[in-house]
XYZ file of C-alpha atoms in Angstrom:
660
model
C -12.152 -9.553 182.356
C -13.863 -10.897 185.474
C -15.503 -14.277 185.095
C -17.696 -14.204 188.187
C -15.978 -17.042 190.135
C -18.238 -16.656 193.181
C -21.398 -16.895 191.131
C -20.022 -19.710 189.003
C -19.134 -21.640 192.126
C -22.680 -21.103 193.378
C -24.118 -22.474 190.129
C -21.943 -25.564 190.360
C -22.494 -26.086 194.097
C -26.217 -25.473 194.126
C -26.135 -22.202 196.060
C -28.412 -19.342 195.040
C -26.831 -15.968 194.360
C -29.484 -14.164 192.364
C -30.832 -10.639 192.270
C -34.528 -9.876 192.351
C -34.280 -8.200 188.961
C -33.072 -11.446 187.410
C -36.036 -13.552 188.497
C -37.901 -14.483 185.328
C -38.675 -18.173 185.569
C -39.345 -19.512 182.141
C -38.682 -16.181 180.431
C -34.985 -15.486 180.793
C -32.761 -18.318 179.539
C -30.571 -18.222 182.602
C -32.733 -16.579 185.250
C -35.354 -17.997 187.567
C -38.404 -17.143 189.630
C -41.724 -18.660 190.439
C -43.825 -17.128 187.673
C -43.833 -18.680 184.245
C -43.662 -16.357 181.259
C -42.865 -17.017 177.602
C -39.321 -18.317 177.307
C -36.749 -15.987 175.857
C -36.003 -16.328 172.216
C -39.616 -17.131 171.442
C -42.088 -14.681 170.010
C -45.847 -14.943 170.157
C -47.425 -16.511 167.119
C -48.299 -13.620 164.825
C -51.959 -12.930 164.286
C -53.730 -11.352 161.321
C -51.830 -8.560 159.668
C -52.703 -5.268 161.319
C -53.789 -2.499 159.017
C -54.611 0.180 161.580
C -51.957 2.511 162.982
C -53.508 1.889 166.388
C -52.675 -1.809 166.088
C -49.082 -0.881 165.326
C -48.806 1.388 168.353
C -49.595 4.701 166.632
C -46.910 7.373 166.321
C -43.745 6.037 168.043
C -42.148 9.487 168.401
C -45.242 10.997 169.977
C -45.619 8.014 172.291
C -42.002 8.363 173.458
C -42.660 12.030 174.204
C -45.700 11.097 176.283
C -43.917 8.242 178.048
C -40.873 10.398 178.706
C -38.571 7.810 177.110
C -38.882 4.332 175.555
C -42.388 2.902 175.390
C -43.397 -0.658 176.122
C -43.120 -1.442 172.413
C -39.568 -0.120 172.089
C -37.839 -3.414 172.852
C -35.466 -4.316 170.031
C -37.458 -6.504 167.612
C -36.170 -10.039 167.506
C -34.236 -11.039 164.418
C -35.402 -14.615 164.739
C -34.185 -17.075 162.139
C -36.912 -17.840 159.608
C -36.115 -21.537 159.971
C -36.363 -21.465 163.761
C -39.614 -19.552 163.469
C -40.916 -22.202 161.077
C -39.889 -24.924 163.511
C -41.607 -23.170 166.402
C -44.801 -22.805 164.395
C -44.683 -26.477 163.399
C -44.398 -27.436 167.068
C -47.869 -26.016 167.668
C -49.201 -28.873 165.549
C -46.650 -31.483 166.586
C -47.224 -30.874 170.278
C -50.673 -29.458 171.051
C -50.987 -27.622 174.348
C -51.293 -29.912 177.344
C -54.761 -30.598 178.669
C -55.910 -29.678 182.146
C -55.575 -33.256 183.403
C -54.236 -33.403 186.941
C -51.202 -35.163 188.313
C -48.635 -37.352 186.626
C -49.100 -39.229 183.389
C -46.962 -42.143 182.113
C -43.434 -41.452 180.969
C -43.424 -41.523 177.177
C -40.511 -43.836 176.508
C -40.069 -46.646 174.036
C -40.576 -49.979 175.704
C -40.379 -53.555 174.551
C -43.891 -54.979 174.394
C -44.244 -58.748 175.103
C -43.973 -60.804 171.950
C -42.563 -57.964 169.839
C -39.206 -58.069 168.112
C -38.446 -54.382 168.479
C -39.204 -51.321 170.530
C -42.566 -49.595 170.229
C -44.089 -46.432 171.574
C -46.598 -47.577 174.159
C -47.439 -44.198 175.680
C -47.445 -40.725 174.191
C -46.074 -38.649 177.050
C -48.820 -36.082 176.529
C -51.666 -35.626 179.049
C -54.003 -38.610 178.883
C -57.168 -38.302 176.838
C -60.540 -38.849 178.440
C -60.742 -42.243 176.728
C -58.205 -43.693 179.138
C -54.717 -45.169 178.813
C -52.984 -45.880 175.548
C -53.928 -49.202 173.983
C -51.982 -51.637 171.845
C -53.766 -50.256 168.784
C -52.023 -46.929 169.256
C -48.529 -48.374 169.434
C -46.114 -47.062 166.808
C -43.406 -49.281 165.320
C -40.012 -47.765 166.073
C -37.653 -50.638 165.361
C -35.799 -48.383 162.907
C -34.266 -46.569 165.869
C -32.169 -49.604 166.829
C -29.711 -49.136 163.946
C -28.930 -45.479 164.573
C -25.520 -44.295 165.733
C -25.832 -42.480 169.050
C -24.356 -39.036 169.808
C -22.124 -38.348 172.807
C -25.113 -36.975 174.717
C -27.371 -39.498 176.502
C -30.510 -40.142 174.441
C -33.672 -41.608 175.882
C -36.223 -42.659 173.304
C -38.844 -40.331 174.656
C -41.825 -39.979 172.346
C -41.080 -36.283 171.860
C -37.580 -37.097 170.612
C -39.029 -39.654 168.215
C -41.664 -37.235 167.003
C -38.991 -34.668 166.161
C -36.976 -37.345 164.350
C -39.986 -38.302 162.242
C -40.829 -34.661 161.561
C -37.337 -33.914 160.248
C -37.228 -37.180 158.266
C -40.710 -37.431 156.780
C -42.375 -34.023 156.734
C -41.358 -31.782 153.765
C -41.625 -28.754 156.024
C -39.424 -30.439 158.610
C -36.866 -31.575 156.040
C -36.510 -28.063 154.667
C -36.165 -26.623 158.171
C -33.461 -29.079 159.225
C -31.643 -28.709 155.897
C -31.316 -24.955 156.314
C -30.371 -25.091 159.992
C -27.795 -27.841 159.503
C -26.285 -26.168 156.450
C -25.463 -23.076 158.535
C -23.592 -25.219 161.065
C -20.567 -25.227 158.769
C -19.866 -21.595 159.632
C -19.013 -22.201 163.294
C -19.127 -25.954 163.991
C -15.403 -26.569 164.226
C -14.791 -23.453 166.299
C -17.539 -24.523 168.717
C -16.176 -28.054 168.992
C -12.694 -26.751 169.791
C -14.133 -24.673 172.622
C -16.175 -27.629 173.949
C -13.204 -29.991 173.810
C -11.078 -27.430 175.637
C -13.434 -27.950 178.585
C -13.833 -31.705 177.968
C -17.498 -31.261 177.093
C -19.474 -33.379 174.597
C -19.085 -32.297 170.962
C -22.812 -32.680 170.435
C -23.591 -29.684 172.626
C -22.940 -27.939 169.308
C -26.564 -28.652 168.377
C -27.818 -26.554 171.265
C -26.444 -23.636 169.246
C -28.495 -24.753 166.230
C -31.702 -24.707 168.267
C -30.834 -21.408 169.959
C -29.852 -19.299 166.950
C -29.653 -21.439 163.823
C -25.881 -20.696 163.897
C -26.598 -17.033 163.239
C -23.980 -15.024 165.147
C -26.069 -11.839 164.883
C -29.361 -13.360 166.081
C -31.373 -11.268 168.549
C -34.576 -12.111 170.341
C -37.279 -9.725 171.439
C -36.543 -10.770 175.046
C -32.994 -9.402 174.833
C -31.072 -12.633 174.170
C -28.304 -12.175 171.610
C -25.700 -14.064 169.586
C -24.973 -17.673 168.678
C -25.974 -18.894 172.130
C -28.731 -16.346 172.805
C -27.219 -15.221 176.090
C -29.025 -12.688 178.230
C -27.003 -9.662 179.428
C -26.678 -10.709 183.076
C -25.482 -14.208 182.254
C -23.070 -12.857 179.658
C -21.498 -10.453 182.150
C -21.180 -13.188 184.770
C -19.163 -15.214 182.285
C -16.811 -12.385 181.380
C -18.442 -10.737 178.361
C -18.532 -6.955 178.063
C -21.769 -5.200 177.114
C -21.782 -1.416 176.911
C -22.200 1.433 174.437
C -19.150 0.323 172.461
C -19.237 -3.448 172.452
C -21.580 -6.395 172.919
C -19.347 -9.440 173.092
C -22.327 -11.793 172.923
C -22.095 -11.069 169.189
C -18.517 -12.333 169.056
C -18.817 -16.002 168.031
C -15.546 -16.969 169.694
C -16.022 -15.097 172.974
C -19.703 -16.029 173.289
C -18.887 -19.699 172.664
C -16.241 -19.667 175.376
C -18.749 -18.139 177.796
C -21.505 -20.600 176.827
C -19.159 -23.585 177.218
C -18.185 -22.426 180.703
C -21.826 -21.912 181.603
C -22.776 -25.396 180.372
C -19.887 -26.879 182.342
C -21.164 -25.190 185.510
C -24.736 -26.338 184.884
C -23.607 -29.934 184.397
C -21.514 -29.806 187.560
C -24.559 -28.591 189.442
C -27.224 -30.950 188.095
C -25.137 -33.962 187.079
C -27.140 -34.806 183.951
C -26.988 -33.269 180.509
C -30.778 -33.261 180.170
C -31.065 -31.059 183.265
C -28.077 -28.940 182.205
C -29.794 -28.220 178.873
C -33.052 -27.467 180.665
C -31.191 -25.085 182.993
C -29.662 -23.310 180.010
C -33.163 -22.718 178.690
C -35.187 -21.860 181.795
C -32.601 -20.746 184.361
C -30.673 -22.759 186.909
C -32.444 -21.411 190.009
C -35.912 -22.090 188.644
C -34.931 -25.619 187.642
C -33.384 -26.302 191.050
C -36.571 -25.180 192.786
C -38.639 -27.525 190.584
C -36.333 -30.452 191.381
C -36.699 -29.768 195.102
C -40.452 -29.204 194.961
C -41.226 -32.387 193.020
C -38.409 -34.339 194.665
C -36.986 -35.896 191.507
C -33.877 -35.142 189.501
C -35.054 -37.041 186.419
C -35.707 -34.624 183.561
C -38.110 -36.954 181.774
C -40.189 -37.442 184.896
C -40.371 -33.679 185.390
C -41.211 -33.164 181.720
C -44.313 -35.345 182.105
C -45.515 -34.036 185.449
C -48.063 -31.279 185.612
C -46.900 -27.804 186.628
C -43.164 -28.461 186.638
C -41.222 -27.180 183.638
C -42.153 -24.504 181.120
C -43.744 -26.094 178.054
C -40.923 -24.745 175.880
C -38.333 -26.495 178.059
C -40.107 -29.855 177.739
C -39.646 -29.537 173.966
C -36.254 -27.801 174.020
C -34.266 -30.779 175.337
C -35.848 -33.392 173.003
C -35.298 -31.041 170.069
C -31.551 -30.765 170.774
C -31.221 -34.528 171.245
C -33.083 -35.178 167.991
C -30.760 -32.789 166.143
C -27.734 -34.584 167.627
C -29.079 -38.000 166.554
C -29.685 -36.837 162.979
C -26.239 -35.203 162.793
C -24.729 -38.655 163.461
C -27.031 -40.362 160.943
C -27.371 -37.965 158.032
C -27.680 -40.672 155.379
C -30.297 -42.600 157.349
C -32.450 -39.471 157.492
C -31.939 -38.563 153.837
C -29.414 -35.768 154.371
C -26.331 -37.621 153.150
C -25.674 -35.206 150.274
C -26.157 -32.058 152.324
C -23.324 -29.541 151.854
C -22.683 -27.145 154.726
C -21.610 -23.508 154.503
C -17.856 -22.915 154.542
C -16.304 -22.118 157.892
C -15.816 -18.447 158.703
C -12.049 -18.040 158.911
C -10.154 -14.888 159.756
C -6.937 -13.446 161.170
C -6.751 -11.367 164.326
C -4.976 -8.029 164.539
C -4.335 -6.202 167.811
C -5.748 -2.721 167.275
C -5.251 0.345 169.461
C -8.244 1.708 171.412
C -10.701 4.023 169.629
C -9.537 3.043 166.134
C -12.246 3.303 163.426
C -12.952 0.032 161.631
C -12.792 1.974 158.381
C -9.089 2.513 159.129
C -8.639 -1.218 159.780
C -10.350 -1.934 156.461
C -8.025 0.491 154.697
C -5.027 -1.235 156.244
C -6.348 -4.684 155.299
C -7.234 -3.664 151.755
C -10.905 -4.571 152.028
C -14.221 -2.832 152.565
C -15.393 -1.503 155.907
C -18.479 -3.672 155.508
C -16.300 -6.809 155.514
C -14.548 -5.760 158.725
C -17.840 -4.889 160.417
C -19.303 -8.261 159.401
C -16.333 -10.069 160.942
C -16.605 -8.010 164.147
C -20.332 -7.625 164.848
C -19.697 -7.076 168.555
C -18.158 -3.642 167.843
C -21.363 -1.618 167.936
C -19.897 1.793 167.081
C -17.698 0.656 164.156
C -14.646 1.483 166.275
C -12.556 -0.321 168.864
C -13.671 0.689 172.357
C -11.896 3.543 174.151
C -9.625 2.491 176.966
C -7.630 3.995 179.801
C -3.989 4.718 179.214
C -2.031 1.486 179.333
C -5.017 -0.756 178.596
C -4.502 -3.578 176.128
C -5.454 -3.206 172.508
C -8.566 -4.897 171.120
C -8.359 -7.956 168.820
C -10.061 -7.217 165.495
C -10.733 -9.909 162.903
C -9.691 -9.286 159.297
C -10.029 -11.543 156.237
C -7.827 -14.614 156.417
C -4.325 -14.011 155.133
C -4.390 -10.241 155.649
C -3.489 -10.049 159.327
C 0.253 -9.396 159.041
C 0.024 -6.732 156.341
C -2.868 -5.004 158.099
C -0.909 -4.736 161.350
C 1.997 -3.031 159.573
C -0.226 -0.639 157.635
C -2.224 0.295 160.713
C 0.789 1.592 162.621
C 1.428 4.017 159.759
C -2.160 5.112 159.171
C -2.849 5.898 162.822
C -0.249 8.686 162.842
C -2.588 10.918 160.848
C -5.652 10.357 163.045
C -7.032 13.267 165.129
C -6.287 13.170 168.838
C -9.239 11.821 170.818
C -9.573 11.422 174.540
C -11.605 9.115 176.761
C -14.259 10.846 178.849
C -16.610 9.227 181.379
C -19.934 11.018 181.648
C -21.095 12.013 185.091
C -24.490 11.000 186.417
C -26.901 13.750 185.421
C -24.640 15.183 182.714
C -25.903 15.833 179.185
C -24.176 15.727 175.817
C -24.687 19.470 175.496
C -22.799 20.053 178.721
C -19.949 17.783 177.645
C -19.815 19.481 174.250
C -19.662 22.933 175.834
C -16.831 21.896 178.140
C -14.875 20.342 175.239
C -15.383 23.296 172.868
C -17.371 21.216 170.372
C -21.006 20.487 169.495
C -23.374 17.784 170.664
C -23.850 16.699 167.044
C -20.102 16.163 166.702
C -20.140 13.963 169.797
C -23.078 11.994 168.383
C -21.155 11.336 165.167
C -17.875 10.598 166.914
C -19.463 8.082 169.267
C -21.970 6.559 166.819
C -24.900 7.393 169.099
C -28.066 6.167 167.416
C -31.426 7.979 167.573
C -33.253 7.142 170.770
C -30.169 5.791 172.535
C -29.965 6.904 176.149
C -26.516 8.055 177.247
C -26.285 7.923 181.027
C -23.722 8.611 183.710
C -20.819 6.170 183.493
C -20.918 5.944 179.691
C -17.456 6.284 178.183
C -17.284 8.755 175.299
C -14.630 9.840 172.877
C -14.137 13.608 172.891
C -11.832 15.875 170.874
C -8.447 16.235 172.512
C -7.646 19.686 173.905
C -4.534 21.203 175.364
C -4.662 21.384 179.155
C -4.780 25.174 178.998
C -7.908 25.025 176.813
C -9.873 22.784 179.132
C -11.681 24.469 181.959
C -15.052 25.429 183.287
C -17.409 27.129 180.890
C -17.913 30.835 181.248
C -20.189 31.551 184.191
C -23.611 33.052 183.514
C -26.522 34.071 185.704
C -27.313 31.741 188.568
C -29.861 29.028 187.967
C -33.122 29.529 189.839
C -34.249 26.476 191.796
C -37.700 26.121 193.356
C -37.730 24.157 196.630
C -40.492 23.274 199.123
C -41.318 25.877 201.749
C -40.144 23.575 204.556
C -36.780 24.571 206.017
C -34.182 21.852 206.690
C -31.194 22.686 208.898
C -28.142 20.402 208.975
C -25.087 22.101 210.523
C -22.814 19.241 209.398
C -24.066 19.015 205.804
C -24.059 21.052 202.636
C -26.869 21.435 200.122
C -26.475 20.331 196.506
C -28.907 20.321 193.599
C -29.431 17.691 190.900
C -31.291 18.326 187.639
C -33.423 15.344 186.582
C -32.818 13.811 183.155
C -35.165 11.597 181.139
C -35.538 8.101 182.620
C -33.936 9.077 185.945
C -35.468 7.322 188.938
C -35.489 8.330 192.573
C -33.582 5.148 193.390
C -30.791 5.918 190.905
C -30.481 9.548 191.976
C -30.398 8.665 195.675
C -27.692 6.071 195.023
C -25.622 8.528 192.975
C -25.833 11.314 195.566
C -25.451 8.793 198.404
C -28.561 9.643 200.364
C -31.668 7.610 201.160
C -34.734 7.626 198.930
C -36.891 8.551 201.915
C -34.781 11.635 202.622
C -34.818 12.656 198.973
C -38.618 12.366 198.905
C -38.982 14.383 202.119
C -36.559 17.123 201.076
C -38.375 17.619 197.764
C -42.011 16.914 198.659
C -42.232 13.992 196.217
C -44.785 11.248 195.706
C -43.004 7.903 195.855
C -45.429 6.351 193.355
C -45.139 9.122 190.744
C -42.488 9.370 188.085
C -39.892 12.117 188.057
C -40.104 14.504 185.115
C -37.165 15.716 183.090
C -36.092 19.220 184.125
C -37.051 18.935 187.790
C -34.290 19.981 190.184
C -33.923 18.089 193.457
C -32.165 19.319 196.582
C -30.129 17.044 198.822
C -28.154 17.578 202.005
C -24.863 15.690 202.047
C -21.804 15.541 204.310
C -18.930 17.725 203.063
C -16.677 14.723 202.377
C -19.210 12.963 200.079
C -17.530 12.065 196.786
C -19.768 13.506 194.063
C -17.108 13.688 191.362
C -19.120 11.306 189.202
C -22.370 13.253 189.545
C -23.449 16.484 187.851
C -24.585 18.640 190.786
C -24.774 22.347 191.566
C -23.625 23.761 194.879
C -25.750 26.200 196.833
C -23.485 29.103 195.913
C -24.220 28.451 192.236
C -28.027 28.701 192.393
C -30.748 31.143 193.357
C -33.007 29.265 195.785
C -36.732 30.096 195.633
C -38.855 28.543 198.395
C -42.419 28.003 197.157
C -44.728 30.834 198.260
C -41.928 33.166 199.336
C -41.601 36.777 198.183
C -38.581 35.739 196.118
C -40.615 32.965 194.488
C -43.449 35.290 193.430
C -41.012 37.989 192.306
C -39.328 35.504 189.992
C -42.712 34.272 188.776
C -43.833 37.824 188.040
C -40.633 38.517 186.138
C -41.000 35.339 184.076
C -44.733 35.530 183.362
C -45.179 39.311 183.120
C -47.743 40.103 185.813
C -48.106 41.763 189.205
C -49.377 39.631 192.059
C -51.814 41.608 194.183
C -54.591 40.907 196.656
C -58.022 42.522 196.620
C -60.914 42.498 199.107
C -64.151 41.110 197.730
C -67.415 43.031 197.775
C -70.693 41.419 198.614
C -71.973 39.227 195.773
C -68.673 39.162 193.862
C -67.031 36.001 192.507
C -63.452 35.283 191.505
C -64.618 35.506 187.883
C -66.156 38.968 188.296
C -63.070 40.247 190.119
C -60.853 38.828 187.381
C -62.827 40.723 184.752
C -61.899 44.018 186.426
C -58.210 43.157 185.828
C -58.574 41.392 182.445
C -57.642 38.041 183.998
C -59.367 34.976 182.435
C -61.707 32.959 184.711
C -59.627 29.792 184.410
C -56.568 31.686 185.653
C -58.507 33.071 188.603
C -59.670 29.558 189.456
C -56.126 28.242 189.304
C -54.720 31.052 191.455
C -57.387 30.948 194.164
C -58.167 27.214 193.961
C -61.931 27.615 193.953
C -64.754 27.591 191.375
C -65.166 30.785 189.387
C -68.841 31.291 190.338
C -68.589 30.795 194.119
C -70.068 33.778 195.968
C -67.409 35.555 198.035
C -67.875 36.976 201.500
C -67.402 40.755 201.891
C -63.776 41.500 202.699
C -62.545 38.050 201.640
C -59.019 38.222 200.164
C -58.676 37.275 196.496
C -55.329 36.962 194.696
C -55.074 38.493 191.230
C -52.220 38.253 188.743
C -52.555 41.627 187.062
C -51.072 41.668 183.549
C -48.233 44.187 183.179
C -48.470 46.756 180.393
C -44.739 47.327 180.843
C -42.055 44.841 181.955
C -42.402 43.952 185.643
C -39.001 44.792 187.059
C -39.372 45.058 190.815
C -41.798 43.336 193.147
C -41.668 46.113 195.732
C -43.130 48.651 193.320
C -45.666 46.392 191.630
C -47.270 44.151 194.240
C -49.452 44.962 197.186
C -48.692 43.488 200.563
C -52.161 44.446 201.854
C -55.541 43.767 200.239
C -56.825 46.488 197.939
C -60.053 47.854 199.379
C -63.369 48.631 197.747
C -62.280 52.072 196.694
C -59.162 50.752 195.009
C -60.951 48.679 192.359
C -59.677 49.706 188.925
C -62.210 50.488 186.238
C -62.836 48.114 183.374
C -60.730 48.735 180.292
C -62.434 50.587 177.495
C -62.132 50.103 173.757
C-alpha cells in the first residue's frame, strides 16, 4: 500500500500540500484552514432531552427522499467513550471559556517565589480578571510535584497540567474517569509501545491514544474520526490505510497504530517539539504552522496563552496528555497503585484468500463468527475484501493458539464455496443493471456484498458477483430505445460523437464532467442547466466527446441506442401525446374568451391550460390569438399526424360542450 512519501516529506519539511476540501482548521484532527470549528472527536454538550419529533429531525426516510440522498443529520453518530464524554463535560467547569480580554496574558507556569521552599503557581494561565494580576494570596502550593517521576515526554508545570493532575487525584469524578480510561490501556498498551519503539518514539505517546479514544479500537466520532487514534479518512489514506466498501483499516488496532506512529514522527520532524507535534495531531499541521508563522513563536505554551491562536480544545489537549503520562509513571502517588488493567488482546494471524466469509474462518478456527468479527473490526462486510487475480491474501486475526489449525481447515472448507468474481461498477451504473447483466437479482447482490440500507454504491466500488461461464455473460436482451429529451439548440461537432448519461442520486455536475472527460461549462451549455441547482435522479445528460475517449468505466448510451427528442419538436410532442394520452392542437380565440373558457370546451382543467399557455386563466384573449389545447383522447393516441392540427382551428371548428 502507498504511504504517501511526497506528502509525508512535505509534513516533515514544512511544505504545504493540501487540498481545499481538507481545510478544516480546528475541526479535522489533521487538516487545517483559517476558520475555527469544533475539533473532531468532540460533540456539542447535549441540551435538554427533546420530546418532539421535530427536534429529532422528523421522519428520516421522508427527509432523505426530499433531500435526494443523505440529510445533514445523517452523519454517523459518534460512539464516544462515556469516560471521555465525562472528562469533556468536567472540563467545562475546570476550564471556563476564555474571556474577551485582548492580547497576551502571563504564561501559567510554576515558578519559585522569593523566600519559598518549593514551587508555587503564581499565575493561572487563563485570561486575566478585571481585578488585575494574580496576587500572592492566590498562589497554590505545588511542592508535591517535585517528587514525581517524569515521563519520557517533556513536561512543563503549566497550570493546566497541574489542574488536570489535581482533578484526577482529588475529584471523585476525575478519579473514576481516569480509573476507567487507564484500565482499558491494558488491551493495547504493549502493542502500541512496540510500534512506537520501532520508530524510536517516546513510549508515553501511548497516552495520546487514551485521550483520543479511551483505548477503544471501535471508537467513532460524529466528525468522521475512527479507531484507536481517531484518524480522519484523508490522513489515514496518506499513511497507507485502506478505506472503502469492504474495509476500514483505521479500525485495525495494529495498522492504525503503525500509521499514527508514522504521522507523529513526521509531525515531530516538522515542528521539533513534542508539544507542537501533539497540537498538530489534534488541530492539523498546516493550521498549526500558520499560527506559528503569524504569531512568530514556536513555543506551544506561549501560543496556548495568546489570544486567537490555537483552538480552545488544543490548549487543553496537550496538557491532558501530559497529565495522563505523569500519572501513569506515578500511579501510587495518585492513589491508583492497586489498579488492575484489562488483559492484552492477543491473537494469531491467518492469511485468508480474497472474498472469504468470516463465518468460514470462524468455522475453521472452531469459534463463533462474532469472535472473529470482534478481532477484525476493520472488515466491514464480514468478508475479506475481493482482490484482482494474483493479489495477496488478507491477514485475519483468530483467537490465540488457533492460527495453525484454522489455516489447514480453511484450505479444505474453501473448496465447497460458490464461485464469485470481482466486478468494478461503472460510473452511473446501478445494482439493477449489474444484476441483470449477471443473471441475478439486486437483492442477491445486496446480501452478497453486505450493502447496508442507505449506503450509496457508486462507480468504482468493487462488488462480488456470481461467477458465470464466459458464454453466459453478455449484453442483456435489447428492448425499445430509450427516449431522451434534449434542449432545442443544435450542436454540431464533426470530430465528436454524442453520448448520454443518466443521472443517479447524489451525482454532481463536477463528478459527471470528470467521468465523461468534458468541462462542466460545456456540460451545462449542452443541457441547458443552472450551475447553482442540483441535478435530479433520472435526468439524462448529453455530451459530445472525441471518438477515442475512454468511457469504459462510465455507464453511457450511444446515440444509436436512444431516441432523441428535442424540446418543442414534433417528435417531442408526439411522444408526449403518446405518454399522456392527449392530442395537442391549436385553436383561434374569439373575442372575450379566456384560456379557461376555451379549456372548458375541450374538458381541459384551468390549471392545465395555464401551464400549457403560460398565462393566467382569466386573461382576456384577442380575437384570432392562438391557444394551445391538450385535448384528452377517448381512444389511445397512436399517430400525431392524424390527431394534431398544424394550423389553428377557426371559430367554426369549436367543438360543442360534452353533454351528460
